[in-house]
Coordinates of C-alpha atoms in Angstrom, one line a residue:
M1 CA -0.2 -0.2 -0.3
S2 CA 1.6 3.2 -1.3
A3 CA 1.9 6.7 0.9
D4 CA -0.9 8.1 -0.5
D5 CA -3.6 4.9 0.1
R6 CA -2.7 4.8 3.8
S7 CA -3.3 8.3 4.1
A8 CA -7.2 7.1 3.1
D9 CA -7.5 3.8 5.2
P10 CA -8.8 4.9 8.9
T11 CA -6.4 2.4 10.4
H12 CA -3.5 4.8 9.6
P13 CA -4.5 8.3 10.6
P14 CA -2.7 10.8 8.9
Q15 CA 0.0 12.5 10.8
R16 CA 0.3 15.6 12.5
I17 CA -0.1 19.1 10.5
D18 CA 1.8 21.6 11.2
L19 CA 0.7 25.0 11.2
R20 CA 2.0 28.9 11.5
I21 CA -0.6 31.9 12.0
M22 CA 0.7 35.1 11.4
A23 CA -0.9 38.5 11.8
T24 CA 0.2 42.2 10.9
T25 CA -2.4 44.6 12.4
D26 CA -2.5 48.1 12.6
L27 CA -0.1 49.4 10.7
H28 CA -1.7 52.9 9.6
M29 CA 0.0 53.1 6.7
H30 CA 3.1 52.7 8.0
V31 CA 4.2 50.5 4.8
L32 CA 7.7 51.8 5.0
G33 CA 10.2 52.3 8.0
Y34 CA 10.1 55.6 8.3
D35 CA 9.1 58.7 10.3
Y36 CA 7.7 60.5 8.5
F37 CA 6.9 62.7 11.9
A38 CA 10.8 63.1 12.4
D39 CA 11.8 62.9 8.6
R40 CA 13.8 59.7 9.0
P41 CA 14.2 56.3 8.5
S42 CA 13.5 54.3 11.9
A43 CA 14.0 50.5 12.6
R44 CA 10.6 50.5 15.0
L45 CA 8.4 50.2 12.1
G46 CA 6.9 49.1 8.7
L47 CA 5.8 47.0 7.2
S48 CA 9.6 46.5 5.1
R49 CA 10.5 46.1 8.3
T50 CA 7.7 43.3 9.0
A51 CA 8.1 41.6 5.6
A52 CA 11.5 40.4 6.7
L53 CA 9.9 38.6 9.8
I54 CA 7.4 37.5 7.5
A55 CA 10.5 36.0 5.2
R56 CA 12.5 34.0 7.4
A57 CA 9.5 32.9 9.1
R58 CA 7.6 31.3 6.2
K59 CA 11.3 30.2 5.5
S60 CA 11.0 27.8 8.9
A61 CA 7.3 26.5 8.6
A62 CA 6.1 25.5 5.0
N63 CA 3.0 25.8 6.2
N64 CA 1.4 29.0 6.8
L65 CA -1.0 31.5 6.8
L66 CA -0.6 35.3 6.1
F67 CA -3.4 37.9 7.8
D68 CA -4.1 41.9 7.8
N69 CA -6.2 42.6 10.9
G70 CA -7.4 46.2 9.8
D71 CA -5.9 49.4 9.7
F72 CA -3.8 49.8 7.3
L73 CA -4.8 52.6 5.0
Q74 CA -4.5 55.6 7.6
G75 CA -2.1 57.1 10.2
S76 CA 0.8 58.7 8.7
P77 CA 1.8 61.4 5.9
M78 CA 2.1 58.8 3.2
G79 CA -1.9 57.6 4.1
D80 CA -2.7 61.8 4.0
Y81 CA -1.4 62.4 0.8
L82 CA -2.3 59.2 -1.7
A83 CA -5.9 59.7 0.4
A84 CA -5.6 64.1 -0.9
A85 CA -4.3 63.4 -4.1
E86 CA -6.1 60.8 -5.5
D87 CA -7.5 62.3 -8.8
L88 CA -3.9 63.7 -9.4
L89 CA -1.9 60.2 -9.3
P90 CA -1.9 58.0 -11.7
R91 CA -3.9 55.3 -11.3
R92 CA -2.0 52.0 -9.7
P93 CA -2.6 49.7 -6.5
H94 CA -2.5 51.2 -3.5
P95 CA 0.9 51.0 -2.0
A96 CA -0.7 49.4 0.9
I97 CA -2.6 47.2 -1.5
A98 CA 0.7 46.7 -3.4
A99 CA 2.7 45.4 -0.1
M100 CA 0.1 43.0 0.6
N101 CA 0.1 41.9 -2.8
A102 CA 4.1 41.4 -3.1
L103 CA 3.7 39.0 0.4
D104 CA 1.1 36.9 -1.0
Y105 CA -1.2 38.0 2.2
D106 CA -4.3 35.8 2.3
A107 CA -7.2 37.5 4.2
A108 CA -7.7 40.5 5.4
T109 CA -10.2 43.1 7.5
I110 CA -11.0 45.6 7.4
G111 CA -10.9 48.7 10.2
N112 CA -12.5 51.3 11.7
H113 CA -9.7 53.8 10.3
D114 CA -9.7 52.5 7.1
F115 CA -13.0 54.4 6.9
S116 CA -11.4 57.6 7.3
F117 CA -11.6 59.3 3.5
G118 CA -15.0 57.7 2.6
M119 CA -16.4 54.9 1.2
G120 CA -15.2 55.9 -3.0
F121 CA -11.5 56.1 -1.7
L122 CA -12.0 52.5 0.5
R123 CA -13.8 50.6 -2.4
R124 CA -11.3 51.4 -4.9
T125 CA -8.9 50.6 -3.0
L126 CA -9.8 47.5 -2.1
E127 CA -10.9 46.7 -5.5
G128 CA -6.9 46.6 -6.1
A129 CA -6.7 43.8 -3.9
G130 CA -5.2 39.7 -4.6
F131 CA -6.5 38.7 -1.7
P132 CA -10.3 38.7 0.4
F133 CA -11.4 41.1 2.3
V134 CA -13.3 40.2 5.6
A135 CA -16.4 42.1 7.0
S136 CA -18.9 39.6 8.8
N137 CA -20.8 43.2 10.9
L138 CA -20.5 45.2 8.4
Y139 CA -23.7 46.5 6.1
P140 CA -23.0 48.1 3.3
R141 CA -26.0 50.2 1.4
K142 CA -23.8 49.8 -1.9
P143 CA -21.2 46.7 -2.7
L144 CA -18.1 46.8 -1.4
P145 CA -15.6 44.4 -2.1
S146 CA -15.3 42.6 1.0
F147 CA -17.4 39.3 2.2
P148 CA -19.3 38.2 5.6
E149 CA -16.5 35.6 5.8
V150 CA -14.5 33.2 3.4
L151 CA -13.3 29.8 2.9
L152 CA -10.1 29.1 2.0
P153 CA -8.9 25.6 0.6
R154 CA -5.4 24.8 1.3
K155 CA -3.0 22.8 0.6
F156 CA -0.9 21.2 3.9
R157 CA 1.9 18.3 4.0
D158 CA 1.9 16.5 7.5
R159 CA 4.9 15.4 9.2
A160 CA 4.6 12.1 6.8
G161 CA 5.5 14.8 3.7
R162 CA 1.9 13.7 2.8
W163 CA -1.0 16.3 1.2
H164 CA -3.7 17.0 2.9
L165 CA -6.6 19.5 1.4
L166 CA -7.8 22.2 4.5
Q167 CA -10.9 24.9 4.9
I168 CA -9.9 27.5 6.4
G169 CA -13.4 29.8 7.5
V170 CA -11.8 33.5 7.7
L171 CA -14.0 35.6 10.2
G172 CA -13.9 39.4 9.8
F173 CA -15.5 42.3 12.8
L174 CA -14.5 46.1 13.0
P175 CA -16.6 48.0 16.3
P176 CA -19.8 48.4 16.1
Q177 CA -19.2 52.0 17.2
T178 CA -17.3 53.1 13.4
V179 CA -20.3 54.9 12.2
E180 CA -20.2 57.4 15.4
W181 CA -16.5 57.9 15.1
E182 CA -17.3 58.4 11.7
P183 CA -20.1 60.4 11.2
D184 CA -20.5 60.5 7.3
L185 CA -21.0 57.0 6.9
R186 CA -24.3 57.1 8.2
T187 CA -25.6 56.7 4.9
E188 CA -23.8 54.4 3.7
I189 CA -22.9 51.4 6.7
R190 CA -24.1 50.0 9.3
V191 CA -22.1 47.9 11.7
G192 CA -23.6 45.2 13.3
D193 CA -22.6 43.6 17.5
I194 CA -19.7 41.6 16.7
L195 CA -20.2 38.3 18.5
T196 CA -24.4 38.4 17.0
A197 CA -22.4 38.2 13.8
A198 CA -19.8 36.1 14.9
R199 CA -22.7 33.0 15.7
A200 CA -24.3 33.5 12.3
G201 CA -21.0 33.7 10.3
I202 CA -19.7 30.1 12.0
A203 CA -22.8 28.4 11.4
R204 CA -22.0 29.2 7.7
L205 CA -18.7 28.9 7.9
R206 CA -19.5 25.0 9.6
A207 CA -21.7 24.2 6.8
A208 CA -19.6 24.8 3.8
G209 CA -17.5 22.2 5.5
A210 CA -14.6 24.9 7.9
D211 CA -12.1 22.6 9.4
L212 CA -10.1 25.9 11.3
I213 CA -11.9 29.3 11.7
V214 CA -10.1 32.2 12.1
A215 CA -11.5 35.0 13.5
L216 CA -9.5 38.4 12.2
A217 CA -10.8 41.2 15.0
H218 CA -10.2 44.0 14.6
S219 CA -11.4 45.3 18.6
G220 CA -9.2 44.9 21.5
I221 CA -9.1 42.3 24.4
G222 CA -11.7 43.0 27.0
A223 CA -13.9 41.0 29.3
L224 CA -14.7 36.9 28.8
E225 CA -18.8 37.9 29.4
P226 CA -20.8 39.6 26.4
S227 CA -21.9 42.6 26.2
P228 CA -24.3 44.5 23.4
M229 CA -22.3 46.5 20.7
M230 CA -18.6 45.8 22.1
E231 CA -16.0 47.8 21.2
N232 CA -13.6 45.3 22.8
A233 CA -14.5 41.6 22.4
A234 CA -12.1 39.8 21.6
T235 CA -12.7 37.7 24.5
A236 CA -15.8 37.2 24.5
L237 CA -15.7 36.2 20.5
A238 CA -12.7 33.6 21.2
A239 CA -15.5 32.1 24.0
L240 CA -18.1 31.4 21.0
P241 CA -17.8 27.4 20.6
G242 CA -16.9 27.2 16.8
I243 CA -14.2 29.9 16.7
D244 CA -10.6 28.2 16.5
V245 CA -8.3 31.0 16.9
V246 CA -8.3 35.0 17.1
V247 CA -6.4 38.1 15.9
A248 CA -6.8 40.7 17.8
G249 CA -6.1 44.6 17.1
H250 CA -7.5 48.0 17.2
T251 CA -5.6 48.7 21.1
H252 CA -2.6 49.4 19.6
R253 CA -1.1 46.6 22.1
V254 CA 0.5 43.4 22.2
F255 CA -0.5 39.8 22.8
P256 CA 0.9 37.6 24.7
A257 CA 2.9 40.6 26.6
P258 CA 3.8 40.1 30.6
D259 CA 2.4 43.9 30.7
H260 CA -1.1 43.2 28.7
P261 CA -3.7 43.5 31.8
G262 CA -4.5 39.9 33.1
G263 CA -8.3 39.3 33.3
P264 CA -10.5 36.6 33.1
G265 CA -10.1 34.3 30.0
I266 CA -7.0 36.5 29.5
D267 CA -3.7 34.2 30.2
T268 CA -0.9 36.8 29.4
V269 CA 2.1 34.4 29.3
A270 CA -0.2 31.0 27.0
G271 CA -1.1 33.5 25.2
T272 CA -4.3 32.8 24.9
L273 CA -8.1 34.4 25.3
A274 CA -11.2 31.9 26.6
G275 CA -8.6 29.1 26.0
K276 CA -8.2 29.9 22.3
P277 CA -4.8 30.6 20.5
A278 CA -4.9 34.6 20.3
V279 CA -1.4 36.9 19.4
M280 CA -2.0 41.3 19.3
A281 CA 1.0 42.7 16.5
G282 CA 1.4 45.9 18.3
F283 CA 0.5 48.7 16.1
W284 CA 2.7 50.0 13.0
G285 CA 4.3 47.0 11.5
S286 CA 5.7 47.1 15.3
H287 CA 5.5 42.9 15.7
L288 CA 4.4 39.8 13.8
G289 CA 2.1 38.0 15.7
V290 CA 2.6 34.4 15.5
I291 CA 0.5 31.4 16.2
D292 CA 2.0 27.7 15.8
L293 CA -0.7 25.6 15.2
G294 CA -0.3 21.4 16.3
L295 CA -3.4 19.8 14.1
E296 CA -4.7 16.2 14.4
P297 CA -7.3 14.2 12.8
R298 CA -10.7 13.9 14.2
D299 CA -14.2 12.1 13.1
E300 CA -15.3 15.4 11.5
G301 CA -12.4 17.0 10.3
W302 CA -9.6 18.7 12.1
R303 CA -8.8 19.7 15.7
I304 CA -5.8 21.7 17.6
A305 CA -3.6 19.1 19.7
S306 CA -1.2 22.2 20.7
F307 CA -0.3 25.6 20.3
Q308 CA 2.3 29.0 20.6
C309 CA 1.7 32.0 20.3
R310 CA 4.1 34.8 20.1
A311 CA 4.1 38.3 18.9
E312 CA 7.8 38.8 17.9
P313 CA 9.3 42.7 17.3
I314 CA 10.9 43.8 14.6
A315 CA 14.7 44.7 14.9
G316 CA 17.3 46.0 13.3
D317 CA 17.0 48.3 9.5
E318 CA 16.4 45.1 7.7
D319 CA 13.5 46.1 4.7
H320 CA 11.8 43.7 2.5
P321 CA 12.3 44.6 -1.5
A322 CA 8.7 42.9 -2.3
V323 CA 7.7 46.0 -0.2
T324 CA 10.3 48.6 -0.2
T325 CA 10.3 48.5 -4.5
P326 CA 6.0 49.3 -5.1
A327 CA 6.4 51.6 -2.4
M328 CA 8.9 54.2 -3.8
P329 CA 7.2 55.6 -5.5
A330 CA 4.3 57.8 -3.4
H331 CA 6.9 57.5 -0.5
R332 CA 9.6 60.6 -3.0
E333 CA 6.3 62.4 -3.6
T334 CA 5.3 62.4 -0.2
L335 CA 8.6 63.6 0.6
R336 CA 8.1 66.4 -1.9
H337 CA 4.6 67.4 -0.3
F338 CA 5.0 67.2 3.4
R339 CA 8.7 69.2 3.1
R340 CA 7.0 72.3 1.9
R341 CA 7.2 75.3 4.5
V342 CA 4.1 76.9 5.4
G343 CA 5.7 79.2 8.3
R344 CA 8.2 79.7 11.7
T345 CA 8.1 78.9 14.4
E346 CA 10.3 80.8 17.3
L347 CA 10.1 78.3 19.8
P348 CA 10.5 73.7 19.8
L349 CA 7.0 72.3 19.5
S350 CA 7.1 68.7 21.2
S351 CA 4.6 66.8 23.6
Y352 CA 7.6 65.5 25.8
F353 CA 6.0 67.5 28.3
S354 CA 2.7 67.3 27.9
L355 CA 1.7 65.5 31.2
I356 CA 2.5 67.9 33.3
G357 CA 1.3 71.5 31.9
D358 CA 4.3 72.1 29.1
D359 CA 3.3 72.0 25.6
P360 CA 3.3 74.7 23.2
G361 CA 2.4 72.8 20.1
L362 CA -1.0 71.5 21.8
R363 CA -1.4 75.3 23.3
L364 CA -1.3 76.3 19.4
V365 CA -3.5 73.6 18.3
T366 CA -6.4 74.8 21.1
M367 CA -5.2 79.2 19.8
A368 CA -5.9 77.6 15.7
Q369 CA -9.0 75.8 16.8
R370 CA -10.4 79.0 18.5
W371 CA -9.5 81.5 15.4
H372 CA -11.5 79.1 12.9
V373 CA -15.0 78.7 14.8
R374 CA -15.0 82.6 16.1
R375 CA -15.0 83.4 13.0
A376 CA -17.4 80.6 11.9
L377 CA -20.0 81.9 14.6
R378 CA -19.6 85.2 13.7
G379 CA -23.1 87.1 13.0
T380 CA -24.8 84.5 14.6
R381 CA -26.4 84.4 18.2
W382 CA -24.0 82.2 20.2
Q383 CA -21.3 84.9 19.0
E384 CA -21.3 86.8 22.4
L385 CA -20.5 83.7 24.0
P386 CA -16.8 82.9 25.2
I387 CA -15.0 79.9 23.1
L388 CA -13.3 77.1 24.8
S389 CA -10.6 74.5 23.1
A390 CA -10.4 71.2 23.0
A391 CA -7.4 68.8 22.1
A392 CA -5.3 65.7 23.4
P393 CA -1.7 65.3 22.9
F394 CA -1.7 62.3 19.9
R395 CA 1.7 60.9 20.4
A396 CA 3.0 61.5 24.1
G397 CA 5.0 58.0 25.3
G398 CA 2.9 55.4 26.7
R399 CA 2.6 52.2 24.4
G400 CA 4.0 53.6 21.7
G401 CA 7.4 53.5 23.7
P402 CA 10.2 56.3 24.2
D403 CA 10.4 58.5 20.4
H404 CA 6.2 58.3 20.6
Y405 CA 6.2 62.1 20.8
T406 CA 5.5 64.9 18.5
D407 CA 9.0 67.2 18.4
V408 CA 9.4 69.7 15.9
P409 CA 11.8 71.9 16.2
A410 CA 12.0 75.8 16.0
G411 CA 12.9 77.0 12.6
R412 CA 10.7 76.4 9.3
L413 CA 7.2 74.7 10.0
T414 CA 6.5 72.2 7.2
L415 CA 3.1 70.3 6.1
R416 CA 5.0 67.7 7.9
N417 CA 5.2 69.9 11.4
I418 CA 1.5 69.9 10.8
A419 CA 0.8 65.7 10.5
D420 CA 3.0 65.9 13.5
L421 CA 1.0 68.3 15.8
Y422 CA -2.0 67.0 14.3
L423 CA -1.9 63.2 13.6
F424 CA -5.6 62.1 12.6
P425 CA -8.4 63.7 9.8
N426 CA -10.8 64.9 12.6
R427 CA -13.1 68.2 11.4
I428 CA -13.5 71.2 14.2
C429 CA -16.9 70.6 15.8
A430 CA -18.3 72.6 18.4
I431 CA -21.0 72.4 21.5
R432 CA -22.7 74.4 23.9
L433 CA -22.0 72.7 27.4
S434 CA -22.5 74.2 30.9
G435 CA -20.1 75.3 33.7
S436 CA -20.9 71.9 35.8
D437 CA -20.2 70.5 31.9
V438 CA -16.5 71.7 31.5
A439 CA -15.7 70.9 35.1
E440 CA -16.7 67.2 34.5
W441 CA -14.6 67.1 30.7
L442 CA -12.5 68.1 32.8
E443 CA -12.7 65.4 35.6
R444 CA -12.6 62.6 32.8
S445 CA -8.7 64.0 31.5
A446 CA -8.0 64.2 34.5
S447 CA -8.4 60.6 35.6
L448 CA -4.7 60.0 34.2
F449 CA -3.5 60.2 36.5
H450 CA -2.5 57.9 40.1
R451 CA -3.7 58.6 43.1
V452 CA -0.6 60.1 45.3
H453 CA -0.7 60.3 49.2
A454 CA 1.1 63.3 49.9
G455 CA 4.3 62.8 51.9
Q456 CA 5.3 60.0 50.1
A457 CA 8.7 59.7 47.1
D458 CA 8.8 58.8 44.1
Q459 CA 5.4 57.8 43.6
P460 CA 4.1 56.8 39.4
L461 CA 1.7 59.2 38.0
I462 CA 0.5 58.4 34.6
D463 CA -1.8 55.4 35.0
P464 CA -0.1 53.4 31.9
D465 CA -3.8 51.9 31.0
F466 CA -5.8 55.1 29.7
P467 CA -3.9 56.8 27.0
S468 CA -2.9 59.9 26.2
Y469 CA -5.7 61.2 23.3
N470 CA -7.7 61.0 26.0
F471 CA -6.1 63.7 28.3
D472 CA -8.1 66.5 27.0
V473 CA -6.6 70.5 28.2
I474 CA -9.3 73.2 27.2
G475 CA -7.8 76.5 26.4
G476 CA -9.3 79.4 27.5
L477 CA -9.6 77.6 31.3
D478 CA -7.1 77.7 34.3
W479 CA -7.3 75.2 36.9
Q480 CA -5.4 72.3 39.0
I481 CA -5.5 68.8 39.6
D482 CA -5.7 67.6 42.9
L483 CA -4.0 64.0 42.7
A484 CA -4.4 63.2 46.9
R485 CA -8.4 62.2 45.2
P486 CA -8.6 59.5 44.1
P487 CA -9.4 59.7 39.8
R488 CA -13.4 60.6 39.4
Y489 CA -13.0 58.0 36.3
A490 CA -11.3 54.8 35.1
P491 CA -9.1 54.6 32.0
D492 CA -12.4 52.9 29.9
G493 CA -15.3 56.6 31.1
R494 CA -16.2 54.7 33.7
L495 CA -17.2 56.1 37.2
A496 CA -14.3 55.2 38.9
N497 CA -15.2 57.2 42.5
A498 CA -18.3 59.1 42.7
G499 CA -17.6 61.3 45.6
S500 CA -14.2 62.7 43.9
R501 CA -13.7 65.5 42.5
R502 CA -10.0 66.6 41.1
I503 CA -10.6 69.5 39.4
V504 CA -10.3 72.5 41.2
A505 CA -9.7 76.7 41.4
L506 CA -11.3 76.3 38.0
T507 CA -11.4 79.9 36.4
H508 CA -12.1 81.5 33.5
R509 CA -10.7 84.6 33.1
G510 CA -9.9 85.1 36.4
R511 CA -13.4 84.5 37.9
P512 CA -14.7 81.3 39.5
V513 CA -16.8 79.2 36.9
D514 CA -20.0 79.1 37.6
P515 CA -21.8 76.3 37.0
A516 CA -24.6 77.8 34.8
Q517 CA -22.3 79.3 33.2
E518 CA -23.2 78.5 29.2
F519 CA -19.9 78.2 27.5
I520 CA -19.3 76.5 23.7
L521 CA -16.1 74.3 24.0
V522 CA -14.8 74.0 20.3
T523 CA -13.2 69.6 19.9
N524 CA -13.4 67.3 16.8
S525 CA -16.1 64.9 16.0
Y526 CA -14.7 61.8 16.9
R527 CA -15.6 63.7 20.6
L528 CA -19.5 63.7 19.4
S529 CA -19.4 60.2 19.0
D530 CA -22.3 58.7 21.2
C531 CA -19.5 55.9 22.6
G532 CA -15.9 57.2 24.2
M533 CA -15.1 59.2 26.9
F534 CA -16.3 62.3 26.7
A535 CA -19.5 60.8 25.2
P536 CA -21.9 60.7 28.3
V537 CA -20.8 64.7 28.6
V538 CA -21.8 65.5 24.8
S539 CA -24.7 63.8 24.3
G540 CA -27.5 65.9 24.4
R541 CA -25.8 69.3 24.1
P542 CA -26.6 71.8 21.1
V543 CA -24.2 71.1 18.5
L544 CA -23.2 74.8 17.1
L545 CA -20.3 73.4 14.9
D546 CA -20.9 70.4 12.7
G547 CA -18.8 71.2 9.5
T548 CA -16.4 70.1 7.1
S549 CA -13.4 71.6 7.7
R550 CA -10.0 69.6 9.0
T551 CA -8.8 70.4 12.0
R552 CA -5.0 70.0 9.9
E553 CA -6.1 72.8 7.3
V554 CA -7.3 75.0 10.4
L555 CA -4.3 74.4 11.8
R556 CA -2.1 75.0 8.0
R557 CA -4.5 77.9 7.3
Y558 CA -3.5 79.7 10.9
I559 CA -0.1 78.9 10.3
A560 CA -0.2 80.7 7.1
R561 CA -2.0 83.5 8.6
R562 CA 0.7 84.7 11.1
R563 CA 3.7 83.4 9.1
V564 CA 5.6 83.6 12.7
L565 CA 4.8 82.0 15.7
A566 CA 5.8 81.9 19.5
P567 CA 3.5 80.1 21.5
E568 CA 3.4 80.1 25.3
S569 CA 3.7 76.4 26.2
G570 CA 1.2 77.0 29.3
T571 CA -1.5 74.4 28.5
G572 CA -3.8 76.3 31.8
W573 CA -2.9 73.9 34.4
R574 CA -1.0 72.6 37.1
F575 CA -0.9 70.4 40.0
A576 CA -2.7 71.2 43.0
P577 CA 0.4 71.5 45.6
L578 CA 1.4 68.7 48.0
P579 CA 4.7 70.0 50.4
G580 CA 7.0 66.9 50.5
T581 CA 5.6 64.7 47.7
S582 CA 7.2 64.1 44.3
V583 CA 5.7 61.8 41.7
L584 CA 8.1 60.1 38.6
F585 CA 7.4 60.9 35.4
E586 CA 8.4 58.9 31.9
T587 CA 9.1 60.6 29.1
S588 CA 11.6 60.7 25.8
P589 CA 15.7 60.7 26.5
A590 CA 15.4 63.5 23.6
A591 CA 13.5 65.7 25.9
A592 CA 16.8 66.4 28.0
P593 CA 18.0 69.5 26.2
Q594 CA 14.6 70.8 26.5
I595 CA 14.0 70.5 30.5
D596 CA 15.5 73.8 31.6
R597 CA 13.1 75.7 29.4
L598 CA 10.9 74.6 33.0
C599 CA 8.8 76.1 34.2
R600 CA 9.1 74.4 36.8
P601 CA 11.8 72.8 38.5
V602 CA 12.2 68.9 37.7
E603 CA 15.1 66.9 38.3
T604 CA 16.7 63.4 36.2
V605 CA 16.3 60.2 37.4
G606 CA 18.0 58.2 34.7
L607 CA 17.0 56.1 32.3
A608 CA 14.4 52.7 33.0
A609 CA 14.8 49.9 31.5
N610 CA 12.0 50.3 28.9
G611 CA 14.4 53.0 27.8
F612 CA 11.9 56.2 28.8
L613 CA 14.0 58.9 30.3
Q614 CA 12.7 58.9 34.1
L615 CA 11.7 62.5 35.7
R616 CA 11.1 63.3 39.3
L617 CA 9.1 66.5 40.1
H618 CA 8.4 67.7 43.1
L619 CA 4.4 68.7 43.9

């Protein structure tokens, strides 16, 4: 009897199949290992760097699958340029799609930021893909080049050298809140509950003969217990019968990793969610997610007999030509465009000290927003109301590492610098709030900080689970943050300490803010969504301006009008005094030359093991 004859003989079951699943996620248009904000190559990011890992991983595992988990189109100057100049460029595959085609991806899903440039742009981009896009909980009004689920027939060789045809089912999910974050999509798509869509997709795939089901979840690792319309549903998704493997994303974390938050159903060492193998590969191409499966036959197909999960970081400056070659024309065009001069700054604009109240770039953003809205509301019945302006630092360390900061040196300002100062393509909006609403807005921001105990030294200042993009400061006000009181809110926006209020000495033009006083608050379109940290404050408040102007374009016009800038570094707030108390604050080592310009004294402690520079701040 031949080997092939034995493979069909029930007394001689096939040997184990070793299958490697690889995944990228949250690339955000960082196709090349190039930091456009700093205008220099980077060894910490880029699909071209990740591609080198993919090539090595394939070399050591003949049976393999490669997936992308969404948010690949928006997030870098190259992505912005390609969207803005689409009609001016020759028709060719989008560089991200061209790179994925060259790397032979098997399938991908769509993330919420992939809609940032509109449905038309997304539709045209996906048409160039040589692999399927899967979006199981997306319901477009007009056809989109994507599928609710796909079945990938793949031949794999077992350890004895025999071939087997397996049917790999793939589901893909994006956050149900996508339409809230991108309100222009409301007439074009509906995004449903992840778990509801998953149950239906599992049933269809199993009926079609799927041997293995992989869930590409552009969704974070959250609670095991399901709830309707979960944003971070990866753990609850893994718990569904029929799901075999989960690829998570959206929150820009690394999993498995010792510093990832644990919880019911979350094993940060083994890399499992609800006992299923899972991975999350950071962001911007920083890691490659790898899941090695050992598959064994069972009566109705195959089962996972063993697995190993890891998120492998990129290393060095090794690029893969399959990615660099198709991306180079767009790269050169992007550099040419973003190096155009728009003005000049007399001071460096950096976010190194944003979380201790010193960020001239953030102050510049709030000034530009107020200027725009004041002009837009001129001649309306709202023109006499005081205008406040809210903004948050998008790049202030945290999960992005010690290089993840805005850093615009003194001198000429270019379009690249504007992209660094304001990362996302949000629109400027304005709402009417009361003084008590404004105080509550600031309470949510102030929950970024740990509670500090008076009289103790070197306490950690920042809660690492609280993203800096939720740390709004409000131009036009002055206030203090009392760290001796516990944070009122948890990082996910839940009320944590109802009796606590950290915001003290809140004033407007030198006078205490009356809770009943009316203000216009300038914010962005993301903040107006019905979800997120500030949604309870926004809900039901009158929207006075919901225009089409993008914050970055307004910032460009504001700078061009003034030509030479010297914004103050303070952002209106400081910590309430706590004598005999100190905290430790992390920033980039590149911040060292700017420490002397701070208006508050800090002491350098030294480099931490994670690469950040530690500073001591006396309260």
